[in-house]
């Protein structure tokens, strides 16, 4: 299984390296990351949903402790 994944990754990398895509890169090329509005929205949504998930887990734990105390 792992050998198959390695071979597939190697084949993809070889295909990219031999394609015309590599003609636009040279030793002076550098990548510049730019924050677009949709990336900011995407990151904000990830944070919002992570906070909501943490709050839901915390409320579930509190409700379990409350049930346990009422049961005794």
mmCIF file of C-alpha atoms in Angstrom:
data_model
loop_
_atom_site.group_PDB
_atom_site.id
_atom_site.type_symbol
_atom_site.label_atom_id
_atom_site.label_comp_id
_atom_site.label_asym_id
_atom_site.label_seq_id
_atom_site.Cartn_x
_atom_site.Cartn_y
_atom_site.Cartn_z
ATOM 1 C CA UNK A 1 0.000 0.000 0.000
ATOM 2 C CA UNK A 2 2.703 2.486 1.022
ATOM 3 C CA UNK A 3 4.839 1.489 -1.943
ATOM 4 C CA UNK A 4 1.892 2.200 -4.265
ATOM 5 C CA UNK A 5 1.367 5.648 -2.718
ATOM 6 C CA UNK A 6 5.064 6.477 -3.057
ATOM 7 C CA UNK A 7 5.061 5.423 -6.697
ATOM 8 C CA UNK A 8 1.939 7.489 -7.412
ATOM 9 C CA UNK A 9 3.492 10.561 -5.759
ATOM 10 C CA UNK A 10 6.706 10.027 -7.730
ATOM 11 C CA UNK A 11 4.770 9.763 -10.989
ATOM 12 C CA UNK A 12 2.851 12.975 -10.309
ATOM 13 C CA UNK A 13 6.023 14.869 -9.405
ATOM 14 C CA UNK A 14 7.800 13.537 -12.490
ATOM 15 C CA UNK A 15 4.891 14.585 -14.719
ATOM 16 C CA UNK A 16 4.922 18.114 -13.236
ATOM 17 C CA UNK A 17 8.684 18.439 -13.513
ATOM 18 C CA UNK A 18 8.659 17.433 -17.178
ATOM 19 C CA UNK A 19 5.733 19.654 -18.163
ATOM 20 C CA UNK A 20 5.695 23.229 -19.455
ATOM 21 C CA UNK A 21 4.608 24.355 -15.993
ATOM 22 C CA UNK A 22 8.246 24.296 -14.873
ATOM 23 C CA UNK A 23 9.272 26.761 -17.610
ATOM 24 C CA UNK A 24 7.926 29.726 -15.601
ATOM 25 C CA UNK A 25 10.206 29.056 -12.616
ATOM 26 C CA UNK A 26 13.869 29.954 -12.339
ATOM 27 C CA UNK A 27 16.394 30.749 -9.606
ATOM 28 C CA UNK A 28 15.041 34.277 -9.034
ATOM 29 C CA UNK A 29 11.378 33.326 -8.779
ATOM 30 C CA UNK A 30 9.769 33.811 -5.385
ATOM 31 C CA UNK A 31 6.217 33.185 -4.209
ATOM 32 C CA UNK A 32 4.273 35.925 -2.496
ATOM 33 C CA UNK A 33 1.286 34.994 -0.347
ATOM 34 C CA UNK A 34 -1.585 37.439 -0.611
ATOM 35 C CA UNK A 35 -4.591 37.622 1.677
ATOM 36 C CA UNK A 36 -7.739 37.846 -0.412
ATOM 37 C CA UNK A 37 -11.209 38.544 0.956
ATOM 38 C CA UNK A 38 -12.354 34.967 0.499
ATOM 39 C CA UNK A 39 -9.280 33.556 2.269
ATOM 40 C CA UNK A 40 -9.972 35.862 5.200
ATOM 41 C CA UNK A 41 -13.597 34.722 5.237
ATOM 42 C CA UNK A 42 -12.541 31.089 5.038
ATOM 43 C CA UNK A 43 -10.110 31.461 7.961
ATOM 44 C CA UNK A 44 -12.736 33.361 9.983
ATOM 45 C CA UNK A 45 -15.306 30.614 9.370
ATOM 46 C CA UNK A 46 -12.836 27.947 10.446
ATOM 47 C CA UNK A 47 -12.212 29.839 13.692
ATOM 48 C CA UNK A 48 -15.947 30.388 14.309
ATOM 49 C CA UNK A 49 -16.777 26.713 13.773
ATOM 50 C CA UNK A 50 -13.853 25.616 15.955
ATOM 51 C CA UNK A 51 -15.104 27.841 18.794
ATOM 52 C CA UNK A 52 -18.653 26.528 18.334
ATOM 53 C CA UNK A 53 -17.416 22.938 18.382
ATOM 54 C CA UNK A 54 -15.405 23.579 21.558
ATOM 55 C CA UNK A 55 -18.455 25.196 23.182
ATOM 56 C CA UNK A 56 -20.644 22.244 22.209
ATOM 57 C CA UNK A 57 -18.146 19.786 23.684
ATOM 58 C CA UNK A 58 -17.917 21.825 26.877
ATOM 59 C CA UNK A 59 -21.729 21.970 27.201
ATOM 60 C CA UNK A 60 -21.930 18.202 26.643
ATOM 61 C CA UNK A 61 -19.378 17.555 29.392
ATOM 62 C CA UNK A 62 -21.226 19.906 31.768
ATOM 63 C CA UNK A 63 -24.529 18.161 31.050
ATOM 64 C CA UNK A 64 -22.941 14.742 31.701
ATOM 65 C CA UNK A 65 -21.603 15.945 35.058
ATOM 66 C CA UNK A 66 -24.985 17.451 35.916
ATOM 67 C CA UNK A 67 -26.794 14.162 35.122
ATOM 68 C CA UNK A 68 -24.250 12.223 37.140
ATOM 69 C CA UNK A 69 -24.786 14.458 40.183
ATOM 70 C CA UNK A 70 -28.593 14.256 39.878
ATOM 71 C CA UNK A 71 -28.453 10.476 39.573
ATOM 72 C CA UNK A 72 -26.594 10.014 42.896
#
